[in-house]
Structures are given as structure tokens and as C-alpha cells.
PDB file of C-alpha atoms in Angstrom:
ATOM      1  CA  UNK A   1      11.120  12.229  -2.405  1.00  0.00           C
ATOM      2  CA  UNK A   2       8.528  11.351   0.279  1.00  0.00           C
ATOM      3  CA  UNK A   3       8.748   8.376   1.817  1.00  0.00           C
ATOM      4  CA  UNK A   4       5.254   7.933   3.072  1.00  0.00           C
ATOM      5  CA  UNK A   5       4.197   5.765   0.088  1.00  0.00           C
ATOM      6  CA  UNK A   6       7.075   3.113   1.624  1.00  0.00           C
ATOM      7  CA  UNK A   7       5.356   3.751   4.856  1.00  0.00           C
ATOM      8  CA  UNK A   8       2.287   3.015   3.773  1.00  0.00           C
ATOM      9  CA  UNK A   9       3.538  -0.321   1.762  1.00  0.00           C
ATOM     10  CA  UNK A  10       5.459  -1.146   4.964  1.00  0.00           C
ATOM     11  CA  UNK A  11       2.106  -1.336   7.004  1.00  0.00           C
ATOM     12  CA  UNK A  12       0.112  -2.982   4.706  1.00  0.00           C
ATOM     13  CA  UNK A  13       2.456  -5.676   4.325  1.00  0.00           C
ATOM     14  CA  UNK A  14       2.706  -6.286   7.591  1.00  0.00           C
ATOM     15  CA  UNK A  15      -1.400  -6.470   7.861  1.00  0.00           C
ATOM     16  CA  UNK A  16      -0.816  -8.943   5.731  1.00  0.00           C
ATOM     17  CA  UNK A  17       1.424 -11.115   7.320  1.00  0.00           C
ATOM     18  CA  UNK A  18      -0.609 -11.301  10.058  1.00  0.00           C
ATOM     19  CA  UNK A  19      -3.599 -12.143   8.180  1.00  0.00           C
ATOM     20  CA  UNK A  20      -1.480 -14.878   6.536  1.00  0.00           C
ATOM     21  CA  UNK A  21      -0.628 -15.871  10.402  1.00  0.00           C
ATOM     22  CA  UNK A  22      -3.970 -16.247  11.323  1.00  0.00           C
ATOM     23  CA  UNK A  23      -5.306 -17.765   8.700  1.00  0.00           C
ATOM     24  CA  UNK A  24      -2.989 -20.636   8.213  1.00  0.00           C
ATOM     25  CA  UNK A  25      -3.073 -21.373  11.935  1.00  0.00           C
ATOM     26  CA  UNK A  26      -6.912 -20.667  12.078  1.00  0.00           C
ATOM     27  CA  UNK A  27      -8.750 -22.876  14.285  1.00  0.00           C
ATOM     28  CA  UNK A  28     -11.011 -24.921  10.930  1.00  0.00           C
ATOM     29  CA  UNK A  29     -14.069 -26.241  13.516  1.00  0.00           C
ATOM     30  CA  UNK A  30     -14.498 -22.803  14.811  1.00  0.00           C
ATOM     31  CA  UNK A  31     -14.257 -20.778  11.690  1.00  0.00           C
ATOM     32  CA  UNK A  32     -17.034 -23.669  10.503  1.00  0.00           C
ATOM     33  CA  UNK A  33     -19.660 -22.497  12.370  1.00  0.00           C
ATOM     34  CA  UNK A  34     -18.999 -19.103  11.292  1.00  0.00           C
ATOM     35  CA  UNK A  35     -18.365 -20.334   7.618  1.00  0.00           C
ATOM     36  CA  UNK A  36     -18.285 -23.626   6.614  1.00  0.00           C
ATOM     37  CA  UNK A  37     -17.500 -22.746   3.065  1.00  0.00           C
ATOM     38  CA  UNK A  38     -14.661 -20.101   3.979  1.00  0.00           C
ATOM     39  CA  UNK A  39     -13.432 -23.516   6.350  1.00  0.00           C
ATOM     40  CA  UNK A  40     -13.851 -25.996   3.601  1.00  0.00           C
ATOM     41  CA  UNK A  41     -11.889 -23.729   0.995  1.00  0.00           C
ATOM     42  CA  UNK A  42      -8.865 -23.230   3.870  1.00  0.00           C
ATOM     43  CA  UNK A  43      -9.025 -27.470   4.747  1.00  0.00           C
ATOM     44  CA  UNK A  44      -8.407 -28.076   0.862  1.00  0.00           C
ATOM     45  CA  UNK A  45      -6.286 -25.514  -0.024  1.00  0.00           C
ATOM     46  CA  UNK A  46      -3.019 -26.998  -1.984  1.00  0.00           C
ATOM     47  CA  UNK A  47       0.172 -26.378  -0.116  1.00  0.00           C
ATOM     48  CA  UNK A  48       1.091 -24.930  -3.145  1.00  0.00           C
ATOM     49  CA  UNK A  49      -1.255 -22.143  -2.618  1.00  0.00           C
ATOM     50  CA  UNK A  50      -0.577 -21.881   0.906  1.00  0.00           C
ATOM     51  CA  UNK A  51       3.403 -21.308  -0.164  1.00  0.00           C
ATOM     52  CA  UNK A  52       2.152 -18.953  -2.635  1.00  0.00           C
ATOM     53  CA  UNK A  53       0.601 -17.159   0.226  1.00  0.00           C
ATOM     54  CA  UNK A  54       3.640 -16.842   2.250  1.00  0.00           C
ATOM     55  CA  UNK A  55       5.614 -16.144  -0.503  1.00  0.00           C
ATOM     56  CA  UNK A  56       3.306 -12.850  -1.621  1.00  0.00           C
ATOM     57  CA  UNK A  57       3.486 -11.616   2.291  1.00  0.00           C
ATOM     58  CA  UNK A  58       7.208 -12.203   2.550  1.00  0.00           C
ATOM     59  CA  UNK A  59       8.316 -10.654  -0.658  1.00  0.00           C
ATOM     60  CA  UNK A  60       5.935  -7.248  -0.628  1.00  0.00           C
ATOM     61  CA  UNK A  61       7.233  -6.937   3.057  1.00  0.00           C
ATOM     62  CA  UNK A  62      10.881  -7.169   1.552  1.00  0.00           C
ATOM     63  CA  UNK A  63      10.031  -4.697  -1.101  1.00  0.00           C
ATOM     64  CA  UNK A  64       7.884  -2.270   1.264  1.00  0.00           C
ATOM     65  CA  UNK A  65      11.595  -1.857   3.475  1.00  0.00           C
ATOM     66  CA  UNK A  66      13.757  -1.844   0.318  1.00  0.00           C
ATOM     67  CA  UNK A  67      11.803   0.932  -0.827  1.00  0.00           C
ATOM     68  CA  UNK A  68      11.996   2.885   2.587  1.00  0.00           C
ATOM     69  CA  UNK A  69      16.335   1.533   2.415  1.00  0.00           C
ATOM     70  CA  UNK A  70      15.777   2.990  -1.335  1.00  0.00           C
ATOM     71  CA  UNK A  71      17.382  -0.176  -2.615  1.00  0.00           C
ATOM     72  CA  UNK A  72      16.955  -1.349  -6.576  1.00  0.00           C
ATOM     73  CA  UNK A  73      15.937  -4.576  -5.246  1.00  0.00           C
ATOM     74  CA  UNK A  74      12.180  -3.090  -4.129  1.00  0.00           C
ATOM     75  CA  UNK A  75      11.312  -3.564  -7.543  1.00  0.00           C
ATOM     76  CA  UNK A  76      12.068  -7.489  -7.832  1.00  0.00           C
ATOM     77  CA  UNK A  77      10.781  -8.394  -4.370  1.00  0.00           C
ATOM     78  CA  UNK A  78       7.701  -6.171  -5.712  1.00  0.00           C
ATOM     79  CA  UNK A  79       7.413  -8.349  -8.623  1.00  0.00           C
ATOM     80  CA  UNK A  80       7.954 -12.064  -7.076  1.00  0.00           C
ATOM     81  CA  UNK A  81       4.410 -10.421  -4.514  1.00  0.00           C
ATOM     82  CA  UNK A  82       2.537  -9.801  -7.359  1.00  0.00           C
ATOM     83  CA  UNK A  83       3.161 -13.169  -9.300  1.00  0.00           C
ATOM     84  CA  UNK A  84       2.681 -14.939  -5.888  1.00  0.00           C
ATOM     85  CA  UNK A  85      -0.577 -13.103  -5.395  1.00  0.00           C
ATOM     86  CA  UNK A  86      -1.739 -14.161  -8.268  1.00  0.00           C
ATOM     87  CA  UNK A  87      -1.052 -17.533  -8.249  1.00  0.00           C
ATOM     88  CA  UNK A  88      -2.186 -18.250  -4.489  1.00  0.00           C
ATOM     89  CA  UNK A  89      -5.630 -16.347  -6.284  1.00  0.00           C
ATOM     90  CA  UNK A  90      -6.110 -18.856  -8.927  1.00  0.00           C
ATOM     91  CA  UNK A  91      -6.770 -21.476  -6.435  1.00  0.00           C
ATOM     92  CA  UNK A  92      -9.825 -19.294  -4.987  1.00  0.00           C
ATOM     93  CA  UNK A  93     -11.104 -18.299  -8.229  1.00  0.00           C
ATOM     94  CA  UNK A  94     -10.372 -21.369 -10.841  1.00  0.00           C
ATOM     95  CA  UNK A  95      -9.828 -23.927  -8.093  1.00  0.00           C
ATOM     96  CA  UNK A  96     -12.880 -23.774  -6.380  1.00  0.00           C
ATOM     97  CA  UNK A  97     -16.515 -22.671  -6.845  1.00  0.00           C
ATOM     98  CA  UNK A  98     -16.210 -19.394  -4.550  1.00  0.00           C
ATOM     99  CA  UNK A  99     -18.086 -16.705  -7.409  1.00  0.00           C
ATOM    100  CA  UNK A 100     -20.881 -18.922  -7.571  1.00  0.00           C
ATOM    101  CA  UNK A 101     -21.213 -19.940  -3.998  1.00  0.00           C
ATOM    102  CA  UNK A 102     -20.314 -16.372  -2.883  1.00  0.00           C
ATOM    103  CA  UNK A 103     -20.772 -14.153  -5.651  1.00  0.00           C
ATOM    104  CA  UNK A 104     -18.871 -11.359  -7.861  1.00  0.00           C
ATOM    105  CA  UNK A 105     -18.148  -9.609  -4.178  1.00  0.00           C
ATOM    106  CA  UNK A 106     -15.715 -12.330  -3.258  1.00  0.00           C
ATOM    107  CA  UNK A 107     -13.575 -11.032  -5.609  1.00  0.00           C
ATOM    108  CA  UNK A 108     -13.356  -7.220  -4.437  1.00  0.00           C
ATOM    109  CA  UNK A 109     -11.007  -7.580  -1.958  1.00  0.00           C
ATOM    110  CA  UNK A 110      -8.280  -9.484  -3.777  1.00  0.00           C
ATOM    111  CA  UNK A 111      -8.820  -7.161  -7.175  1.00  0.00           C
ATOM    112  CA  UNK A 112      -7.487  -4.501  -4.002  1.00  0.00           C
ATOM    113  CA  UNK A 113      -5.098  -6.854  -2.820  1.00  0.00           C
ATOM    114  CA  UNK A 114      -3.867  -6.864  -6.445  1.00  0.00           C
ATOM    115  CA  UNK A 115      -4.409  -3.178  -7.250  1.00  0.00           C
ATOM    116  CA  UNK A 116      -1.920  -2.199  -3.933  1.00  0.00           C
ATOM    117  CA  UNK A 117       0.920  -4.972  -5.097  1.00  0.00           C
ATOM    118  CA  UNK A 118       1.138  -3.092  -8.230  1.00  0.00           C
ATOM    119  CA  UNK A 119       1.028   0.489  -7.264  1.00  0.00           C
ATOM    120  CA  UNK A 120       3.809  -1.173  -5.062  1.00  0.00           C
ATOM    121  CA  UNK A 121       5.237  -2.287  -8.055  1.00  0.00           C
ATOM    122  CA  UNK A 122       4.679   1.162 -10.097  1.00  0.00           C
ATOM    123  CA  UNK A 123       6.271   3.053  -7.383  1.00  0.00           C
ATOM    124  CA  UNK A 124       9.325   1.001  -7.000  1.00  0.00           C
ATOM    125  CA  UNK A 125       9.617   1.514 -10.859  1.00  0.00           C
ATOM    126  CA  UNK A 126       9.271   5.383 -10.968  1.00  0.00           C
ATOM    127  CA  UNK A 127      11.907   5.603  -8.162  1.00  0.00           C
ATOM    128  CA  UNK A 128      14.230   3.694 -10.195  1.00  0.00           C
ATOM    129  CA  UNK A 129      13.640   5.478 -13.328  1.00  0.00           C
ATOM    130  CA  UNK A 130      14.162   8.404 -11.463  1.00  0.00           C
ATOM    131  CA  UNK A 131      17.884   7.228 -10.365  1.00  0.00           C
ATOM    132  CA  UNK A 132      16.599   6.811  -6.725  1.00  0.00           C
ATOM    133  CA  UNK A 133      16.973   3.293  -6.090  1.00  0.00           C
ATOM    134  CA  UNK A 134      20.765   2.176  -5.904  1.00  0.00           C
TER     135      UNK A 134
END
């Protein structure tokens, strides 16, 4: 079986570790000029969220190599990314008034974000119905 899916996981996890990076250590009176509302959403973001964050990176990195080490446990760290995706989400969308003040848009990018956690997630669980996660 190819492993270029895993490949592909494995790089898009790590794009998002570093966008997790940045973000939490982002720079709040610079980004304001940019954004003040993208600033004012980060400033008052629960640490909850913010662990919920770290937590989605961490764990879909963990899956991504347990898929490409063809390990049974790709399918669990797969599933603690997705709940922690969508719980660091709900802040953004319930927790604050980003749809309104940005519109429907703001929400394409984490539907993707969401969409690629659980092809992550399918995959894992077609290799191991396939017997190729041990």
C-alpha cells in the first residue's frame, strides 16, 4: 500500500504546528493593525481553546507518523485531532461573533481543516480494516 497519503498527512501536520507556533506567540499589537478583530479573537481566546489547539496539532502529527510506522495507534491519535479540532472551533464559531463580523467565508478553511482530520481518520481506518496497522 502507498504510503504517500501518510506523507501527505505528515506535512500537513507539520504546517500546522507551525501555524499553531506562530499564532500563539504572534506579536497581538502588530497583527492589530493588520486585524484588530483576528487580534481581539487571539487576546480572548480561553486557554482551553488554546490547549485544544495544541492538542489537535500534536495528536494528527502523532497519527500522520503512526500511519507512515503503520502502527494501530494512527487511528486513536487520528481521533483525539479531530475531537480537539472541533472543540478549539467552537470557540471561533459559538464563542465569538466571527460569521457575522466576517462572514460564511470564515468558516471555509476550518470545514478543510476538518475535512483533512477525517480523511486522516478514514484512512487510518481502511488500513486497519485491511490488517495493515499492527
Amino acid at each position: 500500500m502507498s504510503r504517500i497519503p501518510a506523507i501527505l498527512f505528515l506535512i500537513w501536520t507539520l504546517i500546522g504546528i507551525a501555524a499553531f507556533l506562530v499564532q500563539s506567540t504572534a506579536n497581538l499589537e502588530e497583527l492589530a493593525m493588520a486585524d484588530p478583530y483576528q487580534a481581539e479573537i487571539w487576546a480572548n481566546m480561553p486557554r482551553w481553546a488554546w490547549l485544544s489547539y495544541g492538542v489537535a496539532v500534536v495528536a494528527a502529527f502523532a497519527g500522520a507518523v503512526a500511519l507512515l510506522a503503520r502502527r494501530a495507534a494512527a487511528v486513536w491519535f487520528s481521533v483525539i485531532a479531530l475531537i480537539a479540532i472541533l472543540v478549539q472551533f467552537s470557540y471561533s464559531f459559538i464563542g465569538t461573533d466571527l460569521l457575522a463580523v466576517k462572514g460564511t467565508s470564515a468558516a471555509l478553511f476550518p470545514a478543510f481543516i476538518v475535512l483533512i482530520a477525517l480523511l486522516q481518520l478514514g484512512y487510518a481506518l481502511r488500513l486497519r480494516s485491511r490488517g495493515l496497522l499492527r
